[in-house]
Coordinates of C-alpha atoms in Angstrom, one line a residue:
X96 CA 8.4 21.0 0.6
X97 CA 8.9 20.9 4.7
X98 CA 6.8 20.4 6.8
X99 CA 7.4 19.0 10.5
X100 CA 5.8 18.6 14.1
X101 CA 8.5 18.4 16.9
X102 CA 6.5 17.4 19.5
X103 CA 15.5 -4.1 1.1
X104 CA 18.9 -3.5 -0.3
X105 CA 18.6 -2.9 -4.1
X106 CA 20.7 -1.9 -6.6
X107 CA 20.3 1.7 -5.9
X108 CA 22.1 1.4 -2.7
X109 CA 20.1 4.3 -0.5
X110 CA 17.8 2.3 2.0
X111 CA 20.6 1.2 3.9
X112 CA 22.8 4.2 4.1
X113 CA 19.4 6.4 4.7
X114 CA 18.6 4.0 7.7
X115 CA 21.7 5.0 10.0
X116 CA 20.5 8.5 11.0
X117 CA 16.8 6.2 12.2
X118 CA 18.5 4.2 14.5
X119 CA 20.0 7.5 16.0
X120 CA 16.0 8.6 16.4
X121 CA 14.8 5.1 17.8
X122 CA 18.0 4.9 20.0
X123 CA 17.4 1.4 20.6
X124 CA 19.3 0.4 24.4
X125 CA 20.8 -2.8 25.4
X126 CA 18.7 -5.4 26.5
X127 CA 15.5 -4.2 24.9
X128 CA 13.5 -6.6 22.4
X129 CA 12.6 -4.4 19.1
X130 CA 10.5 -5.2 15.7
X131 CA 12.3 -4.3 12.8
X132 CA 8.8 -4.0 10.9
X133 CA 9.3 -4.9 6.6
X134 CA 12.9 -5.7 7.4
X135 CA 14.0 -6.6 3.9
X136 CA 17.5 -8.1 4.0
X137 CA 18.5 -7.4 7.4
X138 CA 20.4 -4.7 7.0
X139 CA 18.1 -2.0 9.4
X140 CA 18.3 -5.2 11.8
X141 CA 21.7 -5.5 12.0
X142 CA 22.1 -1.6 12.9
X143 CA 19.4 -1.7 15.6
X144 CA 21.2 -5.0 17.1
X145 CA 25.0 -3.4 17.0
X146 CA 23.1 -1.1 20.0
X147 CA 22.6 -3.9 21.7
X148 CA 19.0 -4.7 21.6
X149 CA 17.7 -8.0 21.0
X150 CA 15.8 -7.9 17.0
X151 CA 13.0 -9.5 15.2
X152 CA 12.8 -8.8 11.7
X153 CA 9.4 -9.5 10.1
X154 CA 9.0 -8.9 6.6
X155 CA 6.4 -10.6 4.3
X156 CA 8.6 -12.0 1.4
X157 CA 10.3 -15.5 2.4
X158 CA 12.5 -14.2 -0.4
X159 CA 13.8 -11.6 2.1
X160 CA 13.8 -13.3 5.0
X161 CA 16.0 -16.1 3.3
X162 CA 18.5 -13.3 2.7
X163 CA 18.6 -11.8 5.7
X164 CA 18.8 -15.5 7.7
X165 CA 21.9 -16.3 5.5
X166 CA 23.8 -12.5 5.8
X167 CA 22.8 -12.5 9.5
X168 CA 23.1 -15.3 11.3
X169 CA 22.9 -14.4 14.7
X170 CA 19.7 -12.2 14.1
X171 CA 16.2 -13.6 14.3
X172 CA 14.0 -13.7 11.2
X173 CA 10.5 -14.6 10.6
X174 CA 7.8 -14.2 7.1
X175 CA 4.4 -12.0 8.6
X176 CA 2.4 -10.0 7.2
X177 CA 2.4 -6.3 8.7
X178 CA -1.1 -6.4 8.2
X179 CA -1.5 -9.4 10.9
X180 CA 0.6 -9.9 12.5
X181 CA 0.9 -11.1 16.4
X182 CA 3.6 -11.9 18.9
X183 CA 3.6 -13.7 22.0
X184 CA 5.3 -11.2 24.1
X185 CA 5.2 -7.3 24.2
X186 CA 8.0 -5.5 22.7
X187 CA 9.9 -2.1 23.4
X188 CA 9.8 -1.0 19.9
X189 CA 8.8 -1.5 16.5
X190 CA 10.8 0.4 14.0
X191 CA 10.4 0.3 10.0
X192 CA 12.6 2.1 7.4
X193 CA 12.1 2.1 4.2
X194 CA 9.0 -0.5 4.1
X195 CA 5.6 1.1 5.4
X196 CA 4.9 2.6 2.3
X197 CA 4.2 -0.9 0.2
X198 CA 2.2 -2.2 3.0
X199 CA -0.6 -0.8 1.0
X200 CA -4.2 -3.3 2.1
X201 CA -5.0 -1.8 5.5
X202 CA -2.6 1.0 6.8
X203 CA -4.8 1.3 9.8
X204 CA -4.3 -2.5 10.6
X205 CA -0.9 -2.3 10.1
X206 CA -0.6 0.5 12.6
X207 CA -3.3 -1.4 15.0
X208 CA -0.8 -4.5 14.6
X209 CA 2.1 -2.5 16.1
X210 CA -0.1 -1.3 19.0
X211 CA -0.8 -4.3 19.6
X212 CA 2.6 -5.7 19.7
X213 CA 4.4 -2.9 22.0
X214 CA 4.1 -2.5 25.7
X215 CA 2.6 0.8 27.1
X216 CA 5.0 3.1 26.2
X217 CA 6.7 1.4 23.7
X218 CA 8.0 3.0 20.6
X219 CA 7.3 3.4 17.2
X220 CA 9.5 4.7 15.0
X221 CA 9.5 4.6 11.1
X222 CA 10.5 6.3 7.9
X223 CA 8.3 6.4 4.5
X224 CA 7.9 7.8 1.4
X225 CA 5.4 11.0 2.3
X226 CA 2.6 12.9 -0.2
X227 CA 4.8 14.1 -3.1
X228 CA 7.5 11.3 -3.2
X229 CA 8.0 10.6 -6.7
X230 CA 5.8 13.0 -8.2
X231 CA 7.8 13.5 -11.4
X232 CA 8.9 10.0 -11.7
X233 CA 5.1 8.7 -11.4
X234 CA 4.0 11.6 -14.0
X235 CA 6.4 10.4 -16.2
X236 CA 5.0 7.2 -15.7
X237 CA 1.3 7.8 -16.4
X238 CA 1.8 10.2 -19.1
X239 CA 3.8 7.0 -20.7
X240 CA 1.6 4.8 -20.7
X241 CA -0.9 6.8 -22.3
X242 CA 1.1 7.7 -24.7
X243 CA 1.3 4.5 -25.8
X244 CA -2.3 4.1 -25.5
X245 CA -2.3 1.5 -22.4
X246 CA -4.3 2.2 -19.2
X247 CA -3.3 4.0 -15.9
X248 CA -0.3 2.3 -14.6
X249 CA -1.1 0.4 -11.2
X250 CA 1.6 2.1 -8.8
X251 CA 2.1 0.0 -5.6
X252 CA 2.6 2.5 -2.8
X253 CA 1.0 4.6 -0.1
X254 CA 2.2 7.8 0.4
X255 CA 0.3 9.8 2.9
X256 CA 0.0 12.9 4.3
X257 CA 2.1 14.8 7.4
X258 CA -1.7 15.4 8.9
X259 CA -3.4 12.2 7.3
X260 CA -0.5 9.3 8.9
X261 CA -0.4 12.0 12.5
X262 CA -4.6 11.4 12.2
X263 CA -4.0 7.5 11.9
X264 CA -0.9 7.1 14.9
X265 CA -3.2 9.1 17.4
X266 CA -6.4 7.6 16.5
X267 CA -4.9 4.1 17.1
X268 CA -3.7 4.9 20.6
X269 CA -0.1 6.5 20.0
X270 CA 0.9 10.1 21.2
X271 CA 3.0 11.6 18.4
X272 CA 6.6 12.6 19.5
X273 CA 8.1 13.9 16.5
X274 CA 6.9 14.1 12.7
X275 CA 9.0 15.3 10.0
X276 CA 7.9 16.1 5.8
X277 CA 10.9 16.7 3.7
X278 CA 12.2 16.6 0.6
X279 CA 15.5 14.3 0.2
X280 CA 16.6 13.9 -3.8
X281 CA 18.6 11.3 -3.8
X282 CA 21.0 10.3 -6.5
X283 CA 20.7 6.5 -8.3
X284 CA 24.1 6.1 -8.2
X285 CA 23.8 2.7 -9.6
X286 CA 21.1 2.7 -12.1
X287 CA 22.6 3.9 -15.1
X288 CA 18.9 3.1 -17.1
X289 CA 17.8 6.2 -15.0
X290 CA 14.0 6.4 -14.6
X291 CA 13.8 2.9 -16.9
X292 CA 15.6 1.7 -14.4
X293 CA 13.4 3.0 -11.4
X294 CA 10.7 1.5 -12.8
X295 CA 12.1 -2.2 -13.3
X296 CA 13.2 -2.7 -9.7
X297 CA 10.4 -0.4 -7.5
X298 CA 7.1 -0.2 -10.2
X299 CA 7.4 -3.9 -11.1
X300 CA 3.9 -4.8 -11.1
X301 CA 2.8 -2.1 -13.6
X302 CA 5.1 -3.3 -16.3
X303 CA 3.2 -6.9 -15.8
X304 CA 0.4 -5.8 -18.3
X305 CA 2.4 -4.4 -21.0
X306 CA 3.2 -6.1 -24.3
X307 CA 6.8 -7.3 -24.1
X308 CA 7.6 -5.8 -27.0
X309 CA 6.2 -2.6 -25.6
X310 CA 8.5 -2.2 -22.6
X311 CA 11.8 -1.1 -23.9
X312 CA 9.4 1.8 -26.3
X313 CA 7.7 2.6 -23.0
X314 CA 10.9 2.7 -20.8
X315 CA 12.6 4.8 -23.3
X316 CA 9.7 7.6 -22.9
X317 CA 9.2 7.3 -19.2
X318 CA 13.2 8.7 -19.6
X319 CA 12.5 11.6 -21.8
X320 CA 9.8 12.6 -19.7
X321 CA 11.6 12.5 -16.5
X322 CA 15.0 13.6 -17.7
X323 CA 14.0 17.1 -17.7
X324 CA 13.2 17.5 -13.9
X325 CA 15.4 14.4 -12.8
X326 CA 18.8 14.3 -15.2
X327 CA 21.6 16.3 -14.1
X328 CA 25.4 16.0 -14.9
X329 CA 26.5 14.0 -12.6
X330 CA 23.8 11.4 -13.3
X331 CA 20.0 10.9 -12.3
X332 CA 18.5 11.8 -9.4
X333 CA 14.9 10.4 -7.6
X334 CA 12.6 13.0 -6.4
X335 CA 12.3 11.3 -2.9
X336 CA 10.4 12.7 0.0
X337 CA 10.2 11.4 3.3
X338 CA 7.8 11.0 6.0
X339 CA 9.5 10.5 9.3
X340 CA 7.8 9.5 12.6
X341 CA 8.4 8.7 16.4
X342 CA 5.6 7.6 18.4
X343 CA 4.7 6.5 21.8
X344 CA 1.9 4.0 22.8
X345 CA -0.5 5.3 25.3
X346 CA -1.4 3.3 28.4
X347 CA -4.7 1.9 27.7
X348 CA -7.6 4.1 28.6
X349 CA -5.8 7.1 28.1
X350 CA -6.7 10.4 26.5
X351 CA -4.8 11.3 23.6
X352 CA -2.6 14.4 23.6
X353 CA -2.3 15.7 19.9
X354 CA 1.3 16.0 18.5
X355 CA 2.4 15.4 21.9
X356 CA 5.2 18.1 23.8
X357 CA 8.4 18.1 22.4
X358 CA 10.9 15.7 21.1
X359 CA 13.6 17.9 23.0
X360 CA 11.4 17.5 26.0
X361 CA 10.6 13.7 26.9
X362 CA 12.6 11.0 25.8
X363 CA 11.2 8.1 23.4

């Protein structure tokens, strides 16, 4: 799968080193005031603010925010929801990696809350999981749990479309810069559980229904399903794929130019 328009840490360890090549899209400059958007523990913050720019990481869980206060002091933290959240001044960018995809109510009001937050011609820049990320590991999932006789799992992600989320940016007042569909497998190099334990730290919430006594069993068979597409020798591998993004707000009252010209062409 490729497909592209140019126009929290966990114990897995890949959100973080995944986010370095982002800041190299959302080039953040000195001086300018950015949104690190579902900022987790900081760590996407503190890359965009070694450029220079002044951050705001905003990330619903006081959990995370906690974190991130104590591992990054000099950085500037706050608990909002994406959904609503508002600002008192207009920033430069917004910039999410890693987080868009669990903001899962309103995707559209999460969009029209960035709009609303950026200054014409602001950016907005994010990575997500696209259509297709995790297919094997959600298969192995579902057919799980009805193997075991227990109702569709309840998987807490959003995973859209190249032409669905490109719809949603323009729609919302954004011209589309650059869009991007890939595949990335990526290896867990720190779960040894596998898939069992893919499920425990990311697919939480659909394990709250099960009989305890069910959840080892049902763990156990989410492996064998998945270890056929997602095993190898050197250890287990996600079927990750990514939806990346760079966006411009329009001026108000301006037409929208689909997919925009090219990346190469005019600077974000």
């Amino acid at each position: 799968m490729n497909w592209a328009v140019t126009t929290y840490d966990s114990a897995f360890g890949y959100v973080s080193a995944h986010g370095a090549p982002l800041v190299d899209l959302l080039d953040p400059q000195p001086g300018e005031r950015v949104i690190d958007l579902g900022c987790g523990t900081g760590s996407f913050s503190a890359e965009i603010a070694e450029r220079g720019a002044e951050v705001l990481g905003i990330d619903g869980s006081p959990e995370m925010v906690a974190q991130a206060t104590a591992m990054h002091p000099g950085l500037s933290f706050v608990v909002g929801d994406a959904h609503d959240f508002t600002v008192g001044e207009s920033f430069d960018a917004v910039a999410s990696n890693a987080a868009l995809h669990w903001m899962t109510r309103d995707p559209d009001a999460v969009i029209g809350r960035v709009h609303a937050a950026l200054r014409p011609g602001g950016r907005f820049v994010g990575e997500l999981g696209g259509a297709g990320n995790c297919a094997e590991l959600i298969v192995a999932m579902q057919t799980a749990w009805r193997v075991f006789g227990l109702g569709e799992p309840e998987l807490p992600w959003y995973f859209p479309s190249p032409a669905a989320y490109a719809t949603k940016l323009e729609e919302a007042g954004f011209t589309l810069r650059l869009l991007e569909h890939a595949d990335r497998p990526t290896r867990m190099t720190e779960g040894p559980g596998g898939a069992a334990d893919w499920v425990r730290a990311y697919a939480s919430r659909a394990l709250a229904d099960v009989p305890p006594e069910l959840v080892d069993p049902l763990l156990d068979r989410v492996n064998d399903l998945a270890a056929p597409a997602l095993r190898r020798e050197s250890g287990w591998v996600a079927d990750y794929v990514r939806l990346r993004f760079a966006a411009v707000r329009r001026s108000d009252g301006a037409a929208p130019t689909p997919f925009g010209p090219m990346a190469a062409d005019l600077p974000l």
